[in-house]
Amino acid sequence: MSLFTREAGAFFHTYKRLPLHIVRGEGMYLFTPEGERYLDMFAGIAVNALGHAHPRVVKAIADQAARYIHLSNYFAQEPQIRLAELLLTFSGFERVFFANSGTEAIEGAIKIARRWGSTRGKSSVIGFSNAFHGRTLGALSIMDRPSYREGFGPFLEGCRSLPFNDAGALRHAVGPETAAVVLECIQGEGGIRPVHPDFVSTLQELRQQYQFLVIADEIQTGCGRTGRFLASEHFALSPDLVTLAKPIGGGLPLGAILGASSVADILQPGMHGTTFGGNPVACAAGVAVLEELSEQSLMQHAAEMGTLLFSLLRDCVTDFPQLCKEVRGLGLMIGLELAGEAEPVVTAMRERGILINGTDKSVLRFVPPLIVTADEIHWTVRVLREVLSGISSFQ
Ligand SMILES: *Cc1c(COP(=O)(O)O)cnc(C)c1O
């Protein structure tokens, strides 16, 4: 029986799998049992920042697994502390909480905001249209897309979603009861849509007036992908809390909340916790990622490679105006909005050996490992142009 028949027989049907059997990865490439090679330009959805089987990550995992794999949070553990210190150094924050996943980091941040607001008469938490914060009920409560929410309600009381980048709607909706506003500086799943600087100004003004927390969801944008450690640095947002996940465990499950001590210190022992969060093997892998990021200047590399990719994709918009509408993003988080569905283009790229990802129906998403080279970017766009040349129009 084929891999795909077995898969369909075994699982809840929550995922659409790609028709590829991967047995191994190395750097920017994935390999099939027949030894066919695919250039990976989406990195397991922005997770594999150092590509596949990076020797430093592999060694960190093996070494830590041989020491201890789990002790429980009764113990202070060197890999956790080391990763926390690196995250604080890179981000300028003062406290870290480790979770297992992105949605769990969001869940924790919402809880902290609620707890912080509980002594201030504030409980409302606001998110924005098109956002993606994960699949738990807290995350869904501040999202708006029916495809994620339909049939799963009722959601958390006092939570709502406002139109993204609509300063008027924000002004109208926030008030003294607002505990927190949660946003992605560049919406990832929502189609690589950056927050507008005017919207950030309004948010800052209202935050002064009403004293609510700003939570930046940097699960996809964070850890250097945009050319800065946090995307919020590009937008002068100064969030009170930041959520991280995707790349921080080197491919192992790990999430984090970063906070200023003034907010973080409202949580006392026993108020929040997790069995697996901050698993030492995942943290050791994360240390390898952040050390490599810094020693190899990968943030600067991401900025440079992003500039190249952005300009090559902008040329596609110029040369294929019927097919390509707009390029958006920063660093190595770039979206090309098409005039039609992304899926056939993604498939045609795959058939030519390049893996990219479609999101928000019509957006090609490029979130490659941060180690991608200029040659690989040129190759990707050359193949994309070939594919676009074969399409006369989207009907
Ligand atoms: C992926 C993602 C999440 C959810 O992370 P999980 O680990 O899948 O729970 C939340 N927010 C953003 C911005 C993401 O990209």
mmCIF file of C-alpha atoms and ligand atoms in Angstrom:
data_model
loop_
_atom_site.group_PDB
_atom_site.id
_atom_site.type_symbol
_atom_site.label_atom_id
_atom_site.label_comp_id
_atom_site.label_asym_id
_atom_site.label_seq_id
_atom_site.Cartn_x
_atom_site.Cartn_y
_atom_site.Cartn_z
ATOM 1 C CA MET A 1 0.000 0.000 0.000
ATOM 2 C CA SER A 2 1.262 3.457 -0.835
ATOM 3 C CA LEU A 3 2.214 5.990 1.790
ATOM 4 C CA PHE A 4 -0.801 8.067 0.764
ATOM 5 C CA THR A 5 -3.351 5.234 0.965
ATOM 6 C CA ARG A 6 -2.080 4.348 4.449
ATOM 7 C CA GLU A 7 -2.202 8.008 5.434
ATOM 8 C CA ALA A 8 -5.806 8.419 4.280
ATOM 9 C CA GLY A 9 -6.797 5.281 6.210
ATOM 10 C CA ALA A 10 -5.116 6.253 9.463
ATOM 11 C CA PHE A 11 -5.716 9.902 10.236
ATOM 12 C CA PHE A 12 -8.419 12.422 10.984
ATOM 13 C CA HIS A 13 -8.606 14.159 7.625
ATOM 14 C CA THR A 14 -7.319 17.517 8.833
ATOM 15 C CA TYR A 15 -4.435 17.948 6.385
ATOM 16 C CA LYS A 16 -4.038 18.087 2.646
ATOM 17 C CA ARG A 17 -0.737 16.311 2.027
ATOM 18 C CA LEU A 18 1.600 17.044 -0.841
ATOM 19 C CA PRO A 19 2.091 14.105 -3.223
ATOM 20 C CA LEU A 20 5.734 13.775 -2.217
ATOM 21 C CA HIS A 21 7.473 11.094 -0.197
ATOM 22 C CA ILE A 22 10.431 12.687 1.559
ATOM 23 C CA VAL A 23 13.028 10.474 3.185
ATOM 24 C CA ARG A 24 15.755 12.967 3.950
ATOM 25 C CA GLY A 25 16.650 16.643 4.015
ATOM 26 C CA GLU A 26 19.944 18.445 3.807
ATOM 27 C CA GLY A 27 20.406 22.205 3.879
ATOM 28 C CA MET A 28 18.047 23.783 1.345
ATOM 29 C CA TYR A 29 17.038 20.423 -0.181
ATOM 30 C CA LEU A 30 14.590 17.576 0.386
ATOM 31 C CA PHE A 31 15.057 14.145 -1.202
ATOM 32 C CA THR A 32 12.639 11.386 -2.308
ATOM 33 C CA PRO A 33 13.408 7.630 -2.058
ATOM 34 C CA GLU A 34 14.427 7.788 -5.744
ATOM 35 C CA GLY A 35 16.955 10.501 -4.921
ATOM 36 C CA GLU A 36 15.008 13.305 -6.635
ATOM 37 C CA ARG A 37 15.921 16.647 -5.124
ATOM 38 C CA TYR A 38 13.573 19.531 -4.259
ATOM 39 C CA LEU A 39 14.636 23.073 -3.364
ATOM 40 C CA ASP A 40 12.752 23.932 -0.191
ATOM 41 C CA MET A 41 11.621 27.558 -0.353
ATOM 42 C CA PHE A 42 9.084 27.297 2.461
ATOM 43 C CA ALA A 43 11.061 25.632 5.220
ATOM 44 C CA GLY A 44 8.232 23.684 6.853
ATOM 45 C CA ILE A 45 6.274 26.964 7.036
ATOM 46 C CA ALA A 46 9.049 29.216 8.330
ATOM 47 C CA VAL A 47 10.260 26.635 10.881
ATOM 48 C CA ASN A 48 13.567 25.377 9.499
ATOM 49 C CA ALA A 49 15.571 28.610 9.708
ATOM 50 C CA LEU A 50 18.859 26.754 9.229
ATOM 51 C CA GLY A 51 17.491 24.368 6.608
ATOM 52 C CA HIS A 52 17.432 20.601 7.078
ATOM 53 C CA ALA A 53 19.776 18.441 9.143
ATOM 54 C CA HIS A 54 21.992 21.367 10.082
ATOM 55 C CA PRO A 55 25.041 19.738 11.745
ATOM 56 C CA ARG A 56 24.990 22.132 14.679
ATOM 57 C CA VAL A 57 21.307 21.473 15.394
ATOM 58 C CA VAL A 58 21.718 17.706 14.946
ATOM 59 C CA LYS A 59 24.668 17.644 17.323
ATOM 60 C CA ALA A 60 22.924 19.816 19.929
ATOM 61 C CA ILE A 61 19.915 17.468 19.879
ATOM 62 C CA ALA A 62 22.036 14.309 20.100
ATOM 63 C CA ASP A 63 24.247 15.682 22.891
ATOM 64 C CA GLN A 64 21.316 16.902 24.967
ATOM 65 C CA ALA A 65 19.287 13.718 24.412
ATOM 66 C CA ALA A 66 22.225 11.703 25.733
ATOM 67 C CA ARG A 67 22.357 13.890 28.887
ATOM 68 C CA TYR A 68 18.649 14.135 29.741
ATOM 69 C CA ILE A 69 15.490 14.434 27.626
ATOM 70 C CA HIS A 70 13.035 15.492 30.302
ATOM 71 C CA LEU A 71 13.319 16.482 33.945
ATOM 72 C CA SER A 72 10.088 18.533 34.512
ATOM 73 C CA ASN A 73 9.817 22.155 35.437
ATOM 74 C CA TYR A 74 10.730 21.342 39.029
ATOM 75 C CA PHE A 75 14.321 21.643 37.796
ATOM 76 C CA ALA A 76 16.310 24.632 36.581
ATOM 77 C CA GLN A 77 17.882 23.400 33.334
ATOM 78 C CA GLU A 78 20.938 24.753 31.574
ATOM 79 C CA PRO A 79 19.614 24.513 27.951
ATOM 80 C CA GLN A 80 16.397 26.364 28.919
ATOM 81 C CA ILE A 81 18.297 29.074 30.740
ATOM 82 C CA ARG A 82 20.815 29.465 27.930
ATOM 83 C CA LEU A 83 18.059 29.801 25.318
ATOM 84 C CA ALA A 84 16.140 32.251 27.527
ATOM 85 C CA GLU A 85 19.264 34.392 27.940
ATOM 86 C CA LEU A 86 19.856 34.434 24.184
ATOM 87 C CA LEU A 87 16.223 35.357 23.467
ATOM 88 C CA LEU A 88 16.403 38.201 25.990
ATOM 89 C CA THR A 89 19.702 39.483 24.599
ATOM 90 C CA PHE A 90 18.376 39.459 21.029
ATOM 91 C CA SER A 91 14.985 40.951 21.868
ATOM 92 C CA GLY A 92 15.691 43.353 24.742
ATOM 93 C CA PHE A 93 12.919 41.784 26.831
ATOM 94 C CA GLU A 94 13.304 40.776 30.495
ATOM 95 C CA ARG A 95 11.390 37.532 30.984
ATOM 96 C CA VAL A 96 10.636 34.330 29.062
ATOM 97 C CA PHE A 97 7.987 31.647 29.448
ATOM 98 C CA PHE A 98 8.399 28.489 27.342
ATOM 99 C CA ALA A 99 5.416 26.676 25.829
ATOM 100 C CA ASN A 100 5.224 23.848 23.277
ATOM 101 C CA SER A 101 3.696 25.572 20.297
ATOM 102 C CA GLY A 102 2.587 28.848 18.804
ATOM 103 C CA THR A 103 -1.031 28.630 19.797
ATOM 104 C CA GLU A 104 -0.013 27.772 23.347
ATOM 105 C CA ALA A 105 2.184 30.861 23.506
ATOM 106 C CA ILE A 106 -0.815 32.936 22.326
ATOM 107 C CA GLU A 107 -3.027 31.218 24.879
ATOM 108 C CA GLY A 108 -0.520 32.078 27.620
ATOM 109 C CA ALA A 109 -0.270 35.686 26.455
ATOM 110 C CA ILE A 110 -4.070 36.042 26.528
ATOM 111 C CA LYS A 111 -4.096 34.602 30.053
ATOM 112 C CA ILE A 112 -1.382 37.027 31.183
ATOM 113 C CA ALA A 113 -3.349 39.930 29.680
ATOM 114 C CA ARG A 114 -6.502 38.751 31.468
ATOM 115 C CA ARG A 115 -4.684 38.357 34.770
ATOM 116 C CA TRP A 116 -3.012 41.758 34.354
ATOM 117 C CA GLY A 117 -6.374 43.308 33.470
ATOM 118 C CA SER A 118 -8.237 41.582 36.319
ATOM 119 C CA THR A 119 -7.096 44.157 38.871
ATOM 120 C CA ARG A 120 -7.665 47.047 36.435
ATOM 121 C CA GLY A 121 -11.221 46.357 35.287
ATOM 122 C CA LYS A 122 -10.002 45.221 31.866
ATOM 123 C CA SER A 123 -10.819 41.906 30.219
ATOM 124 C CA SER A 124 -11.450 42.530 26.536
ATOM 125 C CA VAL A 125 -8.911 41.136 24.060
ATOM 126 C CA ILE A 126 -8.873 42.356 20.469
ATOM 127 C CA GLY A 127 -7.455 40.756 17.325
ATOM 128 C CA PHE A 128 -7.716 41.615 13.629
ATOM 129 C CA SER A 129 -9.294 40.327 10.462
ATOM 130 C CA ASN A 130 -7.309 37.834 8.446
ATOM 131 C CA ALA A 131 -5.027 37.114 11.399
ATOM 132 C CA PHE A 132 -3.784 33.674 12.322
ATOM 133 C CA HIS A 133 -2.895 32.929 15.935
ATOM 134 C CA GLY A 134 -3.360 29.154 16.054
ATOM 135 C CA ARG A 135 -6.090 26.605 16.686
ATOM 136 C CA THR A 136 -6.910 26.661 20.386
ATOM 137 C CA LEU A 137 -10.162 28.299 21.458
ATOM 138 C CA GLY A 138 -8.403 31.362 22.887
ATOM 139 C CA ALA A 139 -6.603 31.983 19.607
ATOM 140 C CA LEU A 140 -9.780 31.373 17.580
ATOM 141 C CA SER A 141 -11.624 33.869 19.794
ATOM 142 C CA ILE A 142 -9.533 36.762 18.449
ATOM 143 C CA MET A 143 -9.614 35.614 14.807
ATOM 144 C CA ASP A 144 -12.331 36.176 12.228
ATOM 145 C CA ARG A 145 -11.986 33.663 9.430
ATOM 146 C CA PRO A 146 -14.961 31.312 9.136
ATOM 147 C CA SER A 147 -12.697 28.586 7.696
ATOM 148 C CA TYR A 148 -10.980 28.328 11.103
ATOM 149 C CA ARG A 149 -13.921 29.177 13.380
ATOM 150 C CA GLU A 150 -17.144 27.861 11.911
ATOM 151 C CA GLY A 151 -18.849 25.337 14.146
ATOM 152 C CA PHE A 152 -16.354 25.677 17.015
ATOM 153 C CA GLY A 153 -18.111 28.386 19.020
ATOM 154 C CA PRO A 154 -19.081 29.794 21.385
ATOM 155 C CA PHE A 155 -15.768 31.560 21.840
ATOM 156 C CA LEU A 156 -14.241 33.467 24.759
ATOM 157 C CA GLU A 157 -16.340 36.281 26.130
ATOM 158 C CA GLY A 158 -14.996 39.783 25.623
ATOM 159 C CA CYS A 159 -12.856 38.820 22.650
ATOM 160 C CA ARG A 160 -13.338 40.187 19.167
ATOM 161 C CA SER A 161 -11.734 40.795 15.812
ATOM 162 C CA LEU A 162 -11.551 44.216 14.094
ATOM 163 C CA PRO A 163 -10.710 45.043 10.474
ATOM 164 C CA PHE A 164 -6.904 44.970 10.084
ATOM 165 C CA ASN A 165 -5.250 48.322 9.351
ATOM 166 C CA ASP A 166 -8.501 50.212 9.976
ATOM 167 C CA ALA A 167 -7.541 52.986 12.419
ATOM 168 C CA GLY A 168 -11.114 54.278 12.645
ATOM 169 C CA ALA A 169 -12.497 50.902 13.664
ATOM 170 C CA LEU A 170 -9.764 50.542 16.283
ATOM 171 C CA ARG A 171 -10.479 53.996 17.716
ATOM 172 C CA HIS A 172 -14.141 53.136 17.909
ATOM 173 C CA ALA A 173 -13.633 49.741 19.549
ATOM 174 C CA VAL A 174 -10.993 50.163 22.268
ATOM 175 C CA GLY A 175 -11.753 51.637 25.662
ATOM 176 C CA PRO A 176 -10.968 51.367 29.364
ATOM 177 C CA GLU A 177 -12.179 47.736 29.332
ATOM 178 C CA THR A 178 -9.560 46.742 26.720
ATOM 179 C CA ALA A 179 -6.929 44.477 28.285
ATOM 180 C CA ALA A 180 -4.911 43.728 25.160
ATOM 181 C CA VAL A 181 -4.609 44.097 21.424
ATOM 182 C CA VAL A 182 -2.969 41.186 19.578
ATOM 183 C CA LEU A 183 -1.448 41.601 16.134
ATOM 184 C CA GLU A 184 0.986 40.197 13.619
ATOM 185 C CA CYS A 185 3.194 42.989 12.232
ATOM 186 C CA ILE A 186 3.180 41.046 8.985
ATOM 187 C CA GLN A 187 0.231 38.688 8.715
ATOM 188 C CA GLY A 188 1.607 35.311 7.631
ATOM 189 C CA GLU A 189 -1.212 32.865 6.885
ATOM 190 C CA GLY A 190 -3.336 35.912 6.052
ATOM 191 C CA GLY A 191 -1.298 36.556 2.897
ATOM 192 C CA ILE A 192 1.927 38.369 3.948
ATOM 193 C CA ARG A 193 0.166 41.642 4.776
ATOM 194 C CA PRO A 194 2.194 44.200 6.742
ATOM 195 C CA VAL A 195 0.630 46.474 9.321
ATOM 196 C CA HIS A 196 0.328 50.070 8.134
ATOM 197 C CA PRO A 197 2.550 52.637 9.945
ATOM 198 C CA ASP A 198 -0.441 54.987 10.436
ATOM 199 C CA PHE A 199 -2.312 52.137 12.057
ATOM 200 C CA VAL A 200 0.628 51.591 14.422
ATOM 201 C CA SER A 201 0.582 55.332 15.325
ATOM 202 C CA THR A 202 -3.110 55.169 16.166
ATOM 203 C CA LEU A 203 -2.530 52.018 18.196
ATOM 204 C CA GLN A 204 0.274 53.740 20.139
ATOM 205 C CA GLU A 205 -1.887 56.796 20.802
ATOM 206 C CA LEU A 206 -4.811 54.703 22.048
ATOM 207 C CA ARG A 207 -2.495 52.593 24.168
ATOM 208 C CA GLN A 208 -1.303 55.781 25.925
ATOM 209 C CA GLN A 209 -4.880 56.846 26.467
ATOM 210 C CA TYR A 210 -6.376 53.559 27.675
ATOM 211 C CA GLN A 211 -3.371 51.630 29.038
ATOM 212 C CA PHE A 212 -3.903 48.266 27.389
ATOM 213 C CA LEU A 213 -1.218 45.704 26.544
ATOM 214 C CA VAL A 214 0.063 45.226 23.021
ATOM 215 C CA ILE A 215 0.880 41.607 22.157
ATOM 216 C CA ALA A 216 2.912 41.041 18.997
ATOM 217 C CA ASP A 217 2.470 37.581 17.513
ATOM 218 C CA GLU A 218 5.954 37.014 16.055
ATOM 219 C CA ILE A 219 5.552 33.265 15.717
ATOM 220 C CA GLN A 220 6.157 33.480 11.959
ATOM 221 C CA THR A 221 7.959 36.846 11.686
ATOM 222 C CA GLY A 222 10.331 36.379 14.632
ATOM 223 C CA CYS A 223 13.923 35.214 15.101
ATOM 224 C CA GLY A 224 15.520 37.200 12.308
ATOM 225 C CA ARG A 225 13.336 36.244 9.360
ATOM 226 C CA THR A 226 12.509 39.855 8.464
ATOM 227 C CA GLY A 227 16.106 41.048 8.844
ATOM 228 C CA ARG A 228 15.586 42.146 12.460
ATOM 229 C CA PHE A 229 15.197 39.810 15.403
ATOM 230 C CA LEU A 230 11.563 40.872 15.764
ATOM 231 C CA ALA A 231 9.418 42.319 12.981
ATOM 232 C CA SER A 232 7.941 44.759 15.505
ATOM 233 C CA GLU A 233 11.336 46.541 15.482
ATOM 234 C CA HIS A 234 10.651 47.667 11.903
ATOM 235 C CA PHE A 235 7.396 49.274 13.012
ATOM 236 C CA ALA A 236 8.474 50.915 16.292
ATOM 237 C CA LEU A 237 5.743 48.974 18.046
ATOM 238 C CA SER A 238 7.430 48.195 21.424
ATOM 239 C CA PRO A 239 5.012 45.413 22.370
ATOM 240 C CA ASP A 240 4.471 44.468 26.017
ATOM 241 C CA LEU A 241 4.443 40.774 25.184
ATOM 242 C CA VAL A 242 5.775 38.851 22.189
ATOM 243 C CA THR A 243 4.914 35.299 21.176
ATOM 244 C CA LEU A 244 7.482 33.162 19.356
ATOM 245 C CA ALA A 245 7.466 29.596 18.083
ATOM 246 C CA LYS A 246 8.060 28.215 14.590
ATOM 247 C CA PRO A 247 11.885 28.449 14.255
ATOM 248 C CA ILE A 248 12.942 28.689 17.907
ATOM 249 C CA GLY A 249 13.228 24.949 18.574
ATOM 250 C CA GLY A 250 15.305 24.174 15.470
ATOM 251 C CA GLY A 251 12.366 22.094 14.183
ATOM 252 C CA LEU A 252 11.394 20.613 17.564
ATOM 253 C CA PRO A 253 8.150 21.834 19.170
ATOM 254 C CA LEU A 254 8.765 24.958 21.217
ATOM 255 C CA GLY A 255 6.954 28.222 21.844
ATOM 256 C CA ALA A 256 7.821 31.224 23.968
ATOM 257 C CA ILE A 257 6.330 34.345 25.481
ATOM 258 C CA LEU A 258 8.671 37.288 26.001
ATOM 259 C CA GLY A 259 7.660 40.076 28.346
ATOM 260 C CA ALA A 260 8.769 43.080 30.295
ATOM 261 C CA SER A 261 9.178 42.185 33.958
ATOM 262 C CA SER A 262 6.415 44.630 34.956
ATOM 263 C CA VAL A 263 3.872 42.489 33.092
ATOM 264 C CA ALA A 264 5.535 39.090 33.473
ATOM 265 C CA ASP A 265 5.833 39.369 37.247
ATOM 266 C CA ILE A 266 2.081 39.278 37.772
ATOM 267 C CA LEU A 267 2.370 35.512 37.288
ATOM 268 C CA GLN A 268 3.349 33.837 40.547
ATOM 269 C CA PRO A 269 4.337 30.171 41.027
ATOM 270 C CA GLY A 270 1.517 27.807 40.065
ATOM 271 C CA MET A 271 -0.587 30.302 38.099
ATOM 272 C CA HIS A 272 0.460 29.006 34.684
ATOM 273 C CA GLY A 273 2.541 26.064 33.527
ATOM 274 C CA THR A 274 3.116 23.121 31.249
ATOM 275 C CA THR A 275 4.608 19.622 31.411
ATOM 276 C CA PHE A 276 6.614 19.694 28.213
ATOM 277 C CA GLY A 277 7.055 23.423 27.541
ATOM 278 C CA GLY A 278 10.742 24.316 27.382
ATOM 279 C CA ASN A 279 11.789 20.733 26.745
ATOM 280 C CA PRO A 280 15.585 20.706 27.165
ATOM 281 C CA VAL A 281 16.246 18.963 23.832
ATOM 282 C CA ALA A 282 14.120 21.533 21.981
ATOM 283 C CA CYS A 283 15.873 24.322 23.900
ATOM 284 C CA ALA A 284 19.318 22.923 23.068
ATOM 285 C CA ALA A 285 18.310 22.907 19.384
ATOM 286 C CA GLY A 286 17.061 26.480 19.783
ATOM 287 C CA VAL A 287 20.394 27.546 21.285
ATOM 288 C CA ALA A 288 22.134 26.109 18.207
ATOM 289 C CA VAL A 289 19.781 28.109 15.949
ATOM 290 C CA LEU A 290 20.335 31.411 17.750
ATOM 291 C CA GLU A 291 24.112 30.961 18.044
ATOM 292 C CA GLU A 292 24.340 30.206 14.342
ATOM 293 C CA LEU A 293 22.050 33.154 13.564
ATOM 294 C CA SER A 294 24.429 35.456 15.356
ATOM 295 C CA GLU A 295 27.792 33.929 14.361
ATOM 296 C CA GLN A 296 26.862 33.719 10.664
ATOM 297 C CA SER A 297 25.101 37.139 10.590
ATOM 298 C CA LEU A 298 22.023 35.400 9.236
ATOM 299 C CA MET A 299 19.701 38.306 10.021
ATOM 300 C CA GLN A 300 21.706 40.565 7.760
ATOM 301 C CA HIS A 301 21.827 37.778 5.185
ATOM 302 C CA ALA A 302 18.025 37.443 5.416
ATOM 303 C CA ALA A 303 17.671 41.178 4.816
ATOM 304 C CA GLU A 304 19.973 41.052 1.763
ATOM 305 C CA MET A 305 18.448 37.919 0.264
ATOM 306 C CA GLY A 306 14.985 39.352 0.948
ATOM 307 C CA THR A 307 15.829 42.525 -0.936
ATOM 308 C CA LEU A 308 16.977 40.438 -3.895
ATOM 309 C CA LEU A 309 13.910 38.186 -3.888
ATOM 310 C CA PHE A 310 11.606 41.181 -3.480
ATOM 311 C CA SER A 311 13.088 43.018 -6.457
ATOM 312 C CA LEU A 312 13.027 39.921 -8.695
ATOM 313 C CA LEU A 313 9.374 39.338 -7.800
ATOM 314 C CA ARG A 314 8.574 42.981 -8.455
ATOM 315 C CA ASP A 315 9.983 42.464 -11.951
ATOM 316 C CA CYS A 316 7.487 39.599 -12.311
ATOM 317 C CA VAL A 317 4.670 42.017 -11.453
ATOM 318 C CA THR A 318 5.990 44.397 -14.122
ATOM 319 C CA ASP A 319 6.440 41.678 -16.739
ATOM 320 C CA PHE A 320 3.278 39.654 -16.012
ATOM 321 C CA PRO A 321 0.761 42.370 -15.078
ATOM 322 C CA GLN A 322 -2.225 40.133 -15.950
ATOM 323 C CA LEU A 323 -1.045 37.420 -13.574
ATOM 324 C CA CYS A 324 0.791 39.135 -10.702
ATOM 325 C CA LYS A 325 -0.738 41.894 -8.623
ATOM 326 C CA GLU A 326 1.621 42.863 -5.817
ATOM 327 C CA VAL A 327 4.711 41.880 -3.801
ATOM 328 C CA ARG A 328 4.641 42.362 -0.026
ATOM 329 C CA GLY A 329 6.814 41.568 2.955
ATOM 330 C CA LEU A 330 10.176 42.127 4.591
ATOM 331 C CA GLY A 331 13.366 40.105 4.619
ATOM 332 C CA LEU A 332 12.729 36.451 3.860
ATOM 333 C CA MET A 333 9.001 36.673 4.432
ATOM 334 C CA ILE A 334 7.606 37.638 1.076
ATOM 335 C CA GLY A 335 4.265 37.182 -0.630
ATOM 336 C CA LEU A 336 3.427 37.536 -4.301
ATOM 337 C CA GLU A 337 -0.269 38.157 -4.774
ATOM 338 C CA LEU A 338 -1.569 36.621 -7.986
ATOM 339 C CA ALA A 339 -4.644 37.581 -9.957
ATOM 340 C CA GLY A 340 -5.918 34.010 -9.525
ATOM 341 C CA GLU A 341 -5.427 30.920 -7.386
ATOM 342 C CA ALA A 342 -1.946 30.158 -6.093
ATOM 343 C CA GLU A 343 -2.385 26.394 -6.111
ATOM 344 C CA PRO A 344 -1.735 25.654 -9.824
ATOM 345 C CA VAL A 345 1.434 27.770 -9.690
ATOM 346 C CA VAL A 346 2.613 26.008 -6.521
ATOM 347 C CA THR A 347 2.008 22.642 -8.236
ATOM 348 C CA ALA A 348 3.812 23.663 -11.426
ATOM 349 C CA MET A 349 6.777 24.887 -9.363
ATOM 350 C CA ARG A 350 6.870 21.567 -7.497
ATOM 351 C CA GLU A 351 6.855 19.658 -10.770
ATOM 352 C CA ARG A 352 9.950 21.657 -11.659
ATOM 353 C CA GLY A 353 11.669 20.824 -8.359
ATOM 354 C CA ILE A 354 10.893 23.887 -6.238
ATOM 355 C CA LEU A 355 8.713 23.893 -3.141
ATOM 356 C CA ILE A 356 6.844 27.077 -2.369
ATOM 357 C CA ASN A 357 3.594 27.535 -0.523
ATOM 358 C CA GLY A 358 0.290 29.193 -1.292
ATOM 359 C CA THR A 359 -1.668 31.037 1.359
ATOM 360 C CA ASP A 360 -4.826 33.129 1.488
ATOM 361 C CA LYS A 361 -5.890 31.483 -1.815
ATOM 362 C CA SER A 362 -4.056 33.779 -4.220
ATOM 363 C CA VAL A 363 -0.728 34.515 -2.509
ATOM 364 C CA LEU A 364 2.543 32.709 -3.177
ATOM 365 C CA ARG A 365 4.447 32.630 0.095
ATOM 366 C CA PHE A 366 8.237 32.578 0.179
ATOM 367 C CA VAL A 367 9.617 31.805 3.651
ATOM 368 C CA PRO A 368 12.817 29.886 2.838
ATOM 369 C CA PRO A 369 15.503 28.869 5.310
ATOM 370 C CA LEU A 370 17.614 31.916 6.221
ATOM 371 C CA ILE A 371 20.631 30.180 4.670
ATOM 372 C CA VAL A 372 19.197 30.495 1.140
ATOM 373 C CA THR A 373 21.737 31.766 -1.412
ATOM 374 C CA ALA A 374 21.406 34.356 -4.178
ATOM 375 C CA ASP A 375 21.760 31.549 -6.763
ATOM 376 C CA GLU A 376 18.844 29.652 -5.246
ATOM 377 C CA ILE A 377 16.710 32.809 -5.291
ATOM 378 C CA HIS A 378 17.570 33.508 -8.932
ATOM 379 C CA TRP A 379 16.779 29.892 -9.792
ATOM 380 C CA THR A 380 13.423 30.047 -7.982
ATOM 381 C CA VAL A 381 12.330 33.192 -9.789
ATOM 382 C CA ARG A 382 13.611 31.879 -13.144
ATOM 383 C CA VAL A 383 11.412 28.803 -12.714
ATOM 384 C CA LEU A 384 8.502 30.955 -11.557
ATOM 385 C CA ARG A 385 8.812 33.069 -14.701
ATOM 386 C CA GLU A 386 8.801 29.885 -16.789
ATOM 387 C CA VAL A 387 5.608 28.772 -15.044
ATOM 388 C CA LEU A 388 3.963 32.179 -15.429
ATOM 389 C CA SER A 389 4.905 32.237 -19.125
ATOM 390 C CA GLY A 390 2.887 29.031 -19.561
ATOM 391 C CA ILE A 391 -0.270 30.633 -18.139
ATOM 392 C CA SER A 392 -2.091 33.033 -20.448
ATOM 393 C CA SER A 393 -4.555 34.243 -17.833
ATOM 394 C CA PHE A 394 -6.358 33.206 -14.671
ATOM 395 C CA GLN A 395 -9.985 32.494 -15.493
HETATM 396 C C1 LIG B 1 1.899 29.180 12.914
HETATM 397 C C2 LIG B 1 1.381 30.357 13.638
HETATM 398 C C3 LIG B 1 0.702 30.237 14.855
HETATM 399 C C4 LIG B 1 0.339 28.897 15.458
HETATM 400 O O1 LIG B 1 1.441 28.137 15.796
HETATM 401 P P1 LIG B 1 1.235 26.563 16.143
HETATM 402 O O2 LIG B 1 2.585 26.129 16.589
HETATM 403 O O3 LIG B 1 0.754 25.917 14.885
HETATM 404 O O4 LIG B 1 0.226 26.491 17.210
HETATM 405 C C5 LIG B 1 0.298 31.384 15.498
HETATM 406 N N1 LIG B 1 0.566 32.594 14.995
HETATM 407 C C6 LIG B 1 1.219 32.763 13.834
HETATM 408 C C7 LIG B 1 1.508 34.137 13.341
HETATM 409 C C8 LIG B 1 1.641 31.641 13.113
HETATM 410 O O5 LIG B 1 2.254 31.809 11.946
#
